[in-house]
Coordinates of C-alpha atoms and ligand atoms in Angstrom, one line a residue:
X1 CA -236.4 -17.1 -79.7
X2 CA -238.9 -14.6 -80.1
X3 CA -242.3 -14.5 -78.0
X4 CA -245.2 -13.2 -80.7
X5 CA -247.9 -11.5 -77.9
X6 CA -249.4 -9.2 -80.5
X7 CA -253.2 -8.7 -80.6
X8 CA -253.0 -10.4 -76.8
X9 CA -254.0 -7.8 -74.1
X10 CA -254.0 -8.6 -70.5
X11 CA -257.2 -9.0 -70.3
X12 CA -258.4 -11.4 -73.5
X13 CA -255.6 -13.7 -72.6
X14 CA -257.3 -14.5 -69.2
X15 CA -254.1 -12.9 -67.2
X16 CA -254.7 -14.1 -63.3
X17 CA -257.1 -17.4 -63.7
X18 CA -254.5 -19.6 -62.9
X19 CA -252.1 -19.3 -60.0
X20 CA -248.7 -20.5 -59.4
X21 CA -246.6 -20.4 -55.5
X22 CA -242.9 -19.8 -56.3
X23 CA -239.9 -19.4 -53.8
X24 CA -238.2 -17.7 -56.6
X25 CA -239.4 -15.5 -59.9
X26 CA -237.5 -14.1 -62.3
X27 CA -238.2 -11.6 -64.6
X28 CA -235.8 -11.6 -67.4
X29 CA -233.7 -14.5 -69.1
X30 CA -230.3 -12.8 -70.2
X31 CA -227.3 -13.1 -68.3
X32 CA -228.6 -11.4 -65.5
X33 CA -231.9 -14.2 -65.0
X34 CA -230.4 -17.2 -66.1
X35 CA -227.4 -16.9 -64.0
X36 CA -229.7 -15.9 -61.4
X37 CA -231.4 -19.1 -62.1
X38 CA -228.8 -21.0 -61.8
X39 CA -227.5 -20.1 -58.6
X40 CA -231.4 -20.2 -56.9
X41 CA -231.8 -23.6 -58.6
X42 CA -228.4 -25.1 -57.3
X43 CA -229.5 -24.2 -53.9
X44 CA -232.9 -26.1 -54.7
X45 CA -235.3 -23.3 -54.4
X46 CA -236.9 -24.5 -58.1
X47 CA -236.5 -21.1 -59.8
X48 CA -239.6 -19.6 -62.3
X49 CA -237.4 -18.0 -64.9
X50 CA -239.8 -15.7 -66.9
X51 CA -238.7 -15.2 -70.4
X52 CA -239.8 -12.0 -71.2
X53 CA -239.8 -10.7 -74.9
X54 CA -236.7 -12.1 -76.2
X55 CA -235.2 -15.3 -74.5
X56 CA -231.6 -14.5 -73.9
X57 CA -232.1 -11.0 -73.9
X58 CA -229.3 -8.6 -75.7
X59 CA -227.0 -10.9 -75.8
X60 CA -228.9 -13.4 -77.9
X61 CA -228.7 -11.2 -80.8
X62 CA -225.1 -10.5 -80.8
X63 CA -223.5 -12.4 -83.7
X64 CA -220.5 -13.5 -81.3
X65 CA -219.1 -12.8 -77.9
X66 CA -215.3 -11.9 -77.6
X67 CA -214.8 -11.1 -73.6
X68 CA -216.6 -13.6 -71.9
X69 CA -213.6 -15.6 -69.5
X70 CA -214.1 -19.3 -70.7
X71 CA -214.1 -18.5 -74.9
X72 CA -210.8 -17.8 -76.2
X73 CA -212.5 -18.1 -79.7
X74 CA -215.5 -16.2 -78.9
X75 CA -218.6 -17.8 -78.6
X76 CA -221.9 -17.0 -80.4
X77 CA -224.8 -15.1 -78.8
X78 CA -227.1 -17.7 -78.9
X79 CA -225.2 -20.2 -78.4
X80 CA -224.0 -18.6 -74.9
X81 CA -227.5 -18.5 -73.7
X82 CA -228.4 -22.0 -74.9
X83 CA -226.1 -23.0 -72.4
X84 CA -227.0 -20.7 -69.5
X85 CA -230.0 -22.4 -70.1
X86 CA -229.3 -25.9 -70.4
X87 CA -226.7 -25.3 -66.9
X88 CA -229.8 -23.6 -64.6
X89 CA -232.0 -26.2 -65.9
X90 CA -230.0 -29.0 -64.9
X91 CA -229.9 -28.2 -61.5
X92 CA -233.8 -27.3 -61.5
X93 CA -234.9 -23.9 -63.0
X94 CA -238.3 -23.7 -65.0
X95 CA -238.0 -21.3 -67.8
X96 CA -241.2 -19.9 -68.5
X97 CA -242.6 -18.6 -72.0
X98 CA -244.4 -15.9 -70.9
X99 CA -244.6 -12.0 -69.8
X100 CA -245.3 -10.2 -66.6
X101 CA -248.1 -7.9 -67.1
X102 CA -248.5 -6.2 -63.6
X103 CA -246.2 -6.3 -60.5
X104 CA -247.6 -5.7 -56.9
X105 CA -244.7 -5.6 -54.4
X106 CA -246.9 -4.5 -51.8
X107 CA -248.3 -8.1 -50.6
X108 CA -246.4 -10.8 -49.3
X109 CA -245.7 -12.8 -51.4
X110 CA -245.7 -10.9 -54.1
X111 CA -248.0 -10.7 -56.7
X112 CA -247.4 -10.8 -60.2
X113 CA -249.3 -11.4 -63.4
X114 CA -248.8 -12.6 -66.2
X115 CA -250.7 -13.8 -69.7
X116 CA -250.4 -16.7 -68.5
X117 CA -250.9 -16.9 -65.0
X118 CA -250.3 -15.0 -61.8
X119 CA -247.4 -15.8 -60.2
X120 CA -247.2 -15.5 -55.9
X121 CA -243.1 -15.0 -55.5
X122 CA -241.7 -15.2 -52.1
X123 CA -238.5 -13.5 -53.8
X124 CA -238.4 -11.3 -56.5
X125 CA -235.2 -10.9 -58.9
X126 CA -235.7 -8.4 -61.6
X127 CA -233.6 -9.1 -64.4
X128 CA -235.6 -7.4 -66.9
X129 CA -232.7 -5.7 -69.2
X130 CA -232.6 -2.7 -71.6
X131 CA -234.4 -1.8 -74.7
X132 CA -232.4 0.2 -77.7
X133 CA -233.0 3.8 -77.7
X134 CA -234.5 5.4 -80.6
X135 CA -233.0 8.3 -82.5
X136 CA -236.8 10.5 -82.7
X137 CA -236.5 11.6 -86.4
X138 CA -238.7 11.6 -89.2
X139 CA -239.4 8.7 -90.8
X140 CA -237.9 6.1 -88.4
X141 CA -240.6 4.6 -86.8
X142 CA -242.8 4.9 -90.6
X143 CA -239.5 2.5 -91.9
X144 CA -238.8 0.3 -89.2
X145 CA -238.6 -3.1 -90.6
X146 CA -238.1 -1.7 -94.0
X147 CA -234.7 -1.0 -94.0
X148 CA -234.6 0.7 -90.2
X149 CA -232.9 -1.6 -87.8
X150 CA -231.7 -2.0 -84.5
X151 CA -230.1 -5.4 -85.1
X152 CA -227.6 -5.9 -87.6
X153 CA -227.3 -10.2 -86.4
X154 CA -231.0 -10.3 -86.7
X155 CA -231.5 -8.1 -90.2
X156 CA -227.8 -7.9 -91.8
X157 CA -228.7 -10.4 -94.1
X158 CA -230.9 -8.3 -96.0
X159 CA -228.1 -5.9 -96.8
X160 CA -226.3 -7.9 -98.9
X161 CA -224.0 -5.8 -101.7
X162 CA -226.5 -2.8 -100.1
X163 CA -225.2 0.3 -98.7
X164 CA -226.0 1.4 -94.9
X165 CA -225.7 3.8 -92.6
X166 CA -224.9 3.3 -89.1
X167 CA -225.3 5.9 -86.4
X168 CA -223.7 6.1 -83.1
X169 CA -220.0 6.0 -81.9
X170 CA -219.7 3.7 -79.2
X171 CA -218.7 -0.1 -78.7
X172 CA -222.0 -1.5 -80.1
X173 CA -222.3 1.2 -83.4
X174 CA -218.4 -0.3 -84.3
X175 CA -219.1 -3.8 -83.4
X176 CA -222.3 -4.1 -85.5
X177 CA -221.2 -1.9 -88.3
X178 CA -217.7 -4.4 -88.6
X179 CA -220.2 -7.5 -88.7
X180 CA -222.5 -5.8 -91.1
X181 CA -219.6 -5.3 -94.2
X182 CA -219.7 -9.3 -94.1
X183 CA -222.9 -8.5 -96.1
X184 CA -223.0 -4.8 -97.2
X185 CA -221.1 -3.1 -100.1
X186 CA -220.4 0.0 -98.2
X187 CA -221.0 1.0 -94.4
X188 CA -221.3 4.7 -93.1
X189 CA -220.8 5.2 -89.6
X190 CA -222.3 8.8 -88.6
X191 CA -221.4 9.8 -85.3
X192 CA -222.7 13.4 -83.8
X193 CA -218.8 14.3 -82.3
X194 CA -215.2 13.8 -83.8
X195 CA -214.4 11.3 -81.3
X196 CA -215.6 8.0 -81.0
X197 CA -216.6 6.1 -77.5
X198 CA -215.8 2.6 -78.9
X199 CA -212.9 0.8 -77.2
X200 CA -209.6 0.8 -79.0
X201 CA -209.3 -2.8 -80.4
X202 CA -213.2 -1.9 -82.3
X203 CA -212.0 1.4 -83.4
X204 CA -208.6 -0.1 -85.0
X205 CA -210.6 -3.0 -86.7
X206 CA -213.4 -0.7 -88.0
X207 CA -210.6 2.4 -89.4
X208 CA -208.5 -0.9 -90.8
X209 CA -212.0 -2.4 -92.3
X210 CA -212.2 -0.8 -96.3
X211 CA -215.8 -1.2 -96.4
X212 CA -216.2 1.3 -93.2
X213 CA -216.2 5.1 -93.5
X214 CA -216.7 7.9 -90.9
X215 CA -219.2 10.8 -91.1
X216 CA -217.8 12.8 -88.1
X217 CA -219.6 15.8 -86.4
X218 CA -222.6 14.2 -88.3
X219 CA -226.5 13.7 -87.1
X220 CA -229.0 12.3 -88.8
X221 CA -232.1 14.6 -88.9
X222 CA -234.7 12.6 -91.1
X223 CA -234.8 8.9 -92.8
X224 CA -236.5 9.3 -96.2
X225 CA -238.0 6.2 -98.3
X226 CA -241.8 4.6 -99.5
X227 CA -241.6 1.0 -98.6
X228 CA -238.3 1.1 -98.1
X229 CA -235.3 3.3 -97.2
X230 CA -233.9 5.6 -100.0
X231 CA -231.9 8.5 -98.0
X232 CA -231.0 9.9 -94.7
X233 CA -230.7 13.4 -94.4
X234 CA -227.5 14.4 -92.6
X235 CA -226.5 17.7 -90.8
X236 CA -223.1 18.7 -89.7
X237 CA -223.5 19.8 -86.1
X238 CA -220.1 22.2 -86.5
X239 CA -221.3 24.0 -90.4
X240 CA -224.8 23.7 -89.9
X241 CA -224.4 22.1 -93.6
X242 CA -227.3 19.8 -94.6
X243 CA -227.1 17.5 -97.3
X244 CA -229.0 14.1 -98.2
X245 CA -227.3 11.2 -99.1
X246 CA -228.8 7.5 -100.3
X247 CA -228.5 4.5 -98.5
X248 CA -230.5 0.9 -98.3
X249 CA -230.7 1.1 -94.6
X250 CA -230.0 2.3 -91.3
X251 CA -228.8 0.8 -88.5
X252 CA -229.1 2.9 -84.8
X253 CA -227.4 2.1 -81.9
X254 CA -227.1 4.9 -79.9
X255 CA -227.6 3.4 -76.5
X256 CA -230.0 2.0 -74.4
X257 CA -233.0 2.7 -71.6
X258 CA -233.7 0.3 -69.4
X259 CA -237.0 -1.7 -69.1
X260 CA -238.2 -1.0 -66.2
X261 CA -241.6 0.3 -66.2
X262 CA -243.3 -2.3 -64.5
X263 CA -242.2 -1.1 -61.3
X264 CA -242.8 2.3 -61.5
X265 CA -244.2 4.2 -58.4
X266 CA -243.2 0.5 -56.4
X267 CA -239.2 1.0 -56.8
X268 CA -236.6 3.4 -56.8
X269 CA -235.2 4.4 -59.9
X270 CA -232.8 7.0 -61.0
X271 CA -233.2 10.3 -63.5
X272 CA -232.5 7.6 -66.1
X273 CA -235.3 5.0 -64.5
X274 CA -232.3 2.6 -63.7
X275 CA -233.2 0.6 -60.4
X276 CA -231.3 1.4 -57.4
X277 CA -230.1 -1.2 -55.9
X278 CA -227.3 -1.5 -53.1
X279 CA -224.4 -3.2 -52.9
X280 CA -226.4 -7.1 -52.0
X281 CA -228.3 -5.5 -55.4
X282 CA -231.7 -5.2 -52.6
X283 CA -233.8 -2.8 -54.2
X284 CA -236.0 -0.8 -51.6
X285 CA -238.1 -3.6 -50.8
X286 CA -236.9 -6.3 -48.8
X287 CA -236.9 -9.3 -51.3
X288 CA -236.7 -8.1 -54.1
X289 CA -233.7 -8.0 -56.0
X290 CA -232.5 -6.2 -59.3
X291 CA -229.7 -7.6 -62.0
X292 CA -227.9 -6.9 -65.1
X293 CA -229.3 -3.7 -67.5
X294 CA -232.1 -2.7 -65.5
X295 CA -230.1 -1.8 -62.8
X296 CA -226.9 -1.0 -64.1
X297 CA -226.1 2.1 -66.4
X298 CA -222.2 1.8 -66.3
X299 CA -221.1 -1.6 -67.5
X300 CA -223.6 -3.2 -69.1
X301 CA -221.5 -6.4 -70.2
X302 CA -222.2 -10.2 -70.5
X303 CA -220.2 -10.7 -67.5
X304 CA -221.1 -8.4 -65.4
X305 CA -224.7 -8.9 -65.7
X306 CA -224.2 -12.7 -65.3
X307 CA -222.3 -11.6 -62.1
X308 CA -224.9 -9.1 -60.3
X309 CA -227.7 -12.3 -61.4
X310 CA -225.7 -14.7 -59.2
X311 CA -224.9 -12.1 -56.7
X312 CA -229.1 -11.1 -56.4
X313 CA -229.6 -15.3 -56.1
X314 CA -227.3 -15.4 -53.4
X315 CA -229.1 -12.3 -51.5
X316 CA -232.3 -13.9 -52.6
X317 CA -231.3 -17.3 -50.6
X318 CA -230.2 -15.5 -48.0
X319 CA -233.5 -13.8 -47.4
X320 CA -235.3 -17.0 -47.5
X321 CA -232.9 -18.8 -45.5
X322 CA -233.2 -15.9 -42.6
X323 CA -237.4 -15.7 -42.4
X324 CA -237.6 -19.4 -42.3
X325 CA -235.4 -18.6 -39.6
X326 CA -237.3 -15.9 -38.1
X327 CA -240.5 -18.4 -38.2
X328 CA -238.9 -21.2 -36.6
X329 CA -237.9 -19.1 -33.5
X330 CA -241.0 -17.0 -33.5
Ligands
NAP401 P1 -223.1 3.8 -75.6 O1 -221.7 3.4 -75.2 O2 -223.9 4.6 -74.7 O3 -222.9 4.6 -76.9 C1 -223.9 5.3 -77.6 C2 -223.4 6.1 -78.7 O4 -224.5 6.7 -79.4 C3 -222.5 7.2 -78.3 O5 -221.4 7.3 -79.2 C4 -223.4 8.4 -78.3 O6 -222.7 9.6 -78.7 C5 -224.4 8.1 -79.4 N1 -225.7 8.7 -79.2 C6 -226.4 8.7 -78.1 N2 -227.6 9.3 -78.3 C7 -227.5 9.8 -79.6 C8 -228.4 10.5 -80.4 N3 -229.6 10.9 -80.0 N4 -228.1 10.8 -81.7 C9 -226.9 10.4 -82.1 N5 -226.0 9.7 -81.4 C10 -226.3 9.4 -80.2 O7 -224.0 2.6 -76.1 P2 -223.5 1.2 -76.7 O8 -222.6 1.3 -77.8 O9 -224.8 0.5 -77.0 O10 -222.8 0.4 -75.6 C11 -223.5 0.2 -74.3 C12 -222.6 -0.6 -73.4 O11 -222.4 -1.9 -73.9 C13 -221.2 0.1 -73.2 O12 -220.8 -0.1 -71.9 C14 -220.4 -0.8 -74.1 O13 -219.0 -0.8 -73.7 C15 -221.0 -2.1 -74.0 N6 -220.8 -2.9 -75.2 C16 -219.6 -3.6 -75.3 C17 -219.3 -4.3 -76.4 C18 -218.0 -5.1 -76.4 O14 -217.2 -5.0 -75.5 N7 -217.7 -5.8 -77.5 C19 -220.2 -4.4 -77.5 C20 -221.4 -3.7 -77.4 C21 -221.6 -2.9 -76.3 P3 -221.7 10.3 -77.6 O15 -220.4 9.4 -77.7 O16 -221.5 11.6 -78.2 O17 -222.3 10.2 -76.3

C-alpha cells in the first residue's frame, strides 16, 4: 500500500496538534519494524508501528521471496508482510498510516512529529529502510514514470512484448530483469564491469533465460524519449565507444542509500549515512534503537532485517524494563 502525502507539507496538515504517549515507536514497517513490532507487542508494551511511505517497505514490492526459512515455494512480497502484520497485531501493535516529519532525540521522551500527530516515545526503534539509488543521467528524472523504473513488480506490466534495458549487475538487476521477460520481448542487462555481483543460482537462471542478454563493460550515459522512452545512450567504459540503442524502458537498480535523514546531526552515521549501531543495535543515544536497511550496508536481506528488528525490541524492553527499575529503587 502506498501513502499519497503529496501537496501535504508539515505545516498545512496541522503536524503536532494532537499528541499521542507511546512506550514504543517505530519508524518503518518492513521486516525490520514489523518484526520489531512483534516482539515489543508480545511483551505487551502496545507498539506504534509508523508506516512510513510504503507499508512493507522493499520487500513489499518484490514479486516473490525465495530465502526466507519457513517458504520452501517462496512466498510473495506482499503477501510476506501481510502476515508480519497480521502476527504483531495479534499480540497488540498499532500500525500507523502516517510519516514522521521531525525527530528530537534530545528530550525525554522523545519527541517526534508526524502529519498526523506528535508522537512522545519512551523507546525509539528506527527501522526506516533504504531508498533505490539513482543513476544521475540525462533524462532520468524528465522520464520517470514514463518508461524509467525502479520497480519491475510494480511497473513490469507495462512492458509487455516491449523491449527494456536493465542496468546494474548485482542480485536485485538479475532478479528483476528474470521477472521482467514474463512480460518483455527482449531484456538488456547493462552492467559497467565484465563481472557480475549477482549470486550464482541468479546469474545461471538469467545466462539460461533466452529473453536476457548482457551489455558488459557498458554505462548508460543519457535516457532519450518525449513522453516516453525511445533510447539510452550507451558507452563502453574499456573503447570509449558510444552508440545509442532503442528501448521501451529502463529499469535501474544499482543499489541503495539509506533513509536516514531524519536523524541527521542527532545520530551517528557512517561516510555512507548508515546508522551506527552496536552489537544490542543501540545507536548513540540510550533508547534508541536502529534495524534493518538503515543500519545495515552489508546484508541487506529479509531475514536479517527481520532479525536486527527483533533483536532492537528485545534491547528496547530491556531498556524499559531497567529505568522502571532504576525508579522503583530511586
Ligand atoms: P548491489 O549488490 O549493491 O549491486 C548494485 C549493482 O549496481 C552493482 O553491480 C554495481 O556495480 C552497480 N552500480 C552501482 N552504482 C552504479 C552506477 N552509478 N552505474 C552503474 N552501475 C552501478 O545492490 P542490489 O543488487 O540492489 O542488492 C542489494 C543487496 O540486496 C545485496 O546484498 C543483495 O545480495 C541483496 N539482494 C538479494 C536478493 C536475493 O537474494 N534474491 C535479491 C535482491 C537483493 P559493481 O558491481 O561494479 O559495483
Amino acid at each position: 500500500m502506498k501513502i499519497s502525502l503529496s501537496g501535504v507539507s508539515p505545516l498545512s496538515s496541522g503536524a503536532g496538534i494532537e499528541s499521542e504517549h507511546v512506550r514504543v515507536l517505530i519508524l518503518g514497517s518492513g521486516p525490520a519494524g514489523l518484526s520489531a513490532a512483534l516482539y515489543a507487542a508480545r511483551a505487551d508494551l502496545n507498539p506504534v508501528v509508523l508506516a512510513g511511505m510504503e507499508m512493507g517497505g522493499q520487500v513489499a514490492l518484490t514479486y516473490t521471496v525465495e530465502n526466507y526459512p519457513g517458504f520452501p515455494e517462496g512466498v510473495g512480497g506482499q503477501e510476506l508482510v501481510e502476515l508480519f502484520q497480521k502476527q504483531a497485531e495479534r499480540f497488540g501493535a498499532r500500525i500507523d498510516f502516517d510519516l514522521a516529519l521531525e525527530v528530537n532525540l534530545r528530550e525525554r521522551p522523545f519527541v517526534i512529529k508526524a502529519y498526523s500527530k506528535t508522537y512522545l516515545a519512551d523507546t525509539l526503534i528506527i527501522a526506516t529502510g533504504a531508498t533505490p539509488n539513482h543513476l544521475n543521467v540525462p533524462g532520468e528524472k524528465e522520464l520517470t514514470g514514463k518508461g524509467v523504473s525502479y520497480c519491475a513488480t510494480c511497473d513490469g506490466w507495462f512492458f509487455k512484448d516491449k523491449d527494456v534495458v536493465v542496468v546494474g549487475g548485482g542480485d536485485s538487476a538479475l532478479e528483476e530483469g528474470i521477472f521482467l521477460t514474463r512480460y518483455a520481448r527482449s531484456v538488456a542487462i547493462v552492467h559497467r564491469r565484465d563481472t557480475l555481483r549477482a549470486g550464482a543460482i541468479l546469474q545461471k537462471r538469467a545466462r539460461e533465460n533466452s529473453k536476457i542478454s548482457f551489455l558488459f563493460n557498458t554505462i548508460v550515459t543519457e535516457i532519450i524519449g518525449q513522453d516516453a522512452v525511445r533510447q539510452v545512450r550507451l558507452r563502453n567504459v574499456q573503447t570509449g565507444e558510444e552508440w545509442l540503442r532503442d528501448t521501451d524502458g529502463v529499469f535501474i537498480f544499482i543499489g541503495h542509500s539509506p533513509n536516514t535523514q531524519l536523524f541527521e546531526g542527532q545520530l551517528e552515521m557512517d561516510a555512507n549515512r548508515y546508522l551506527i549501531v552496536d552489537r544490542l543495535m543501540q545507536t548513540n543515544i540510550p533508547g534508541v534503537f536502529a534495524a534493518g536497511e538503515a543500519a545495515d550496508p552489508y546484508f541487506r536481506q529479509v531475514i536479517t532485517s527481520a532479525g536486527m528488528g527483533a533483536a532492537a525490541a528485545m534491547r528496547a524492553i530491556h531498556y524499559l524494563q531497567e529505568r522502571s527499575a532504576e525508579k522503583v529503587s530511586a
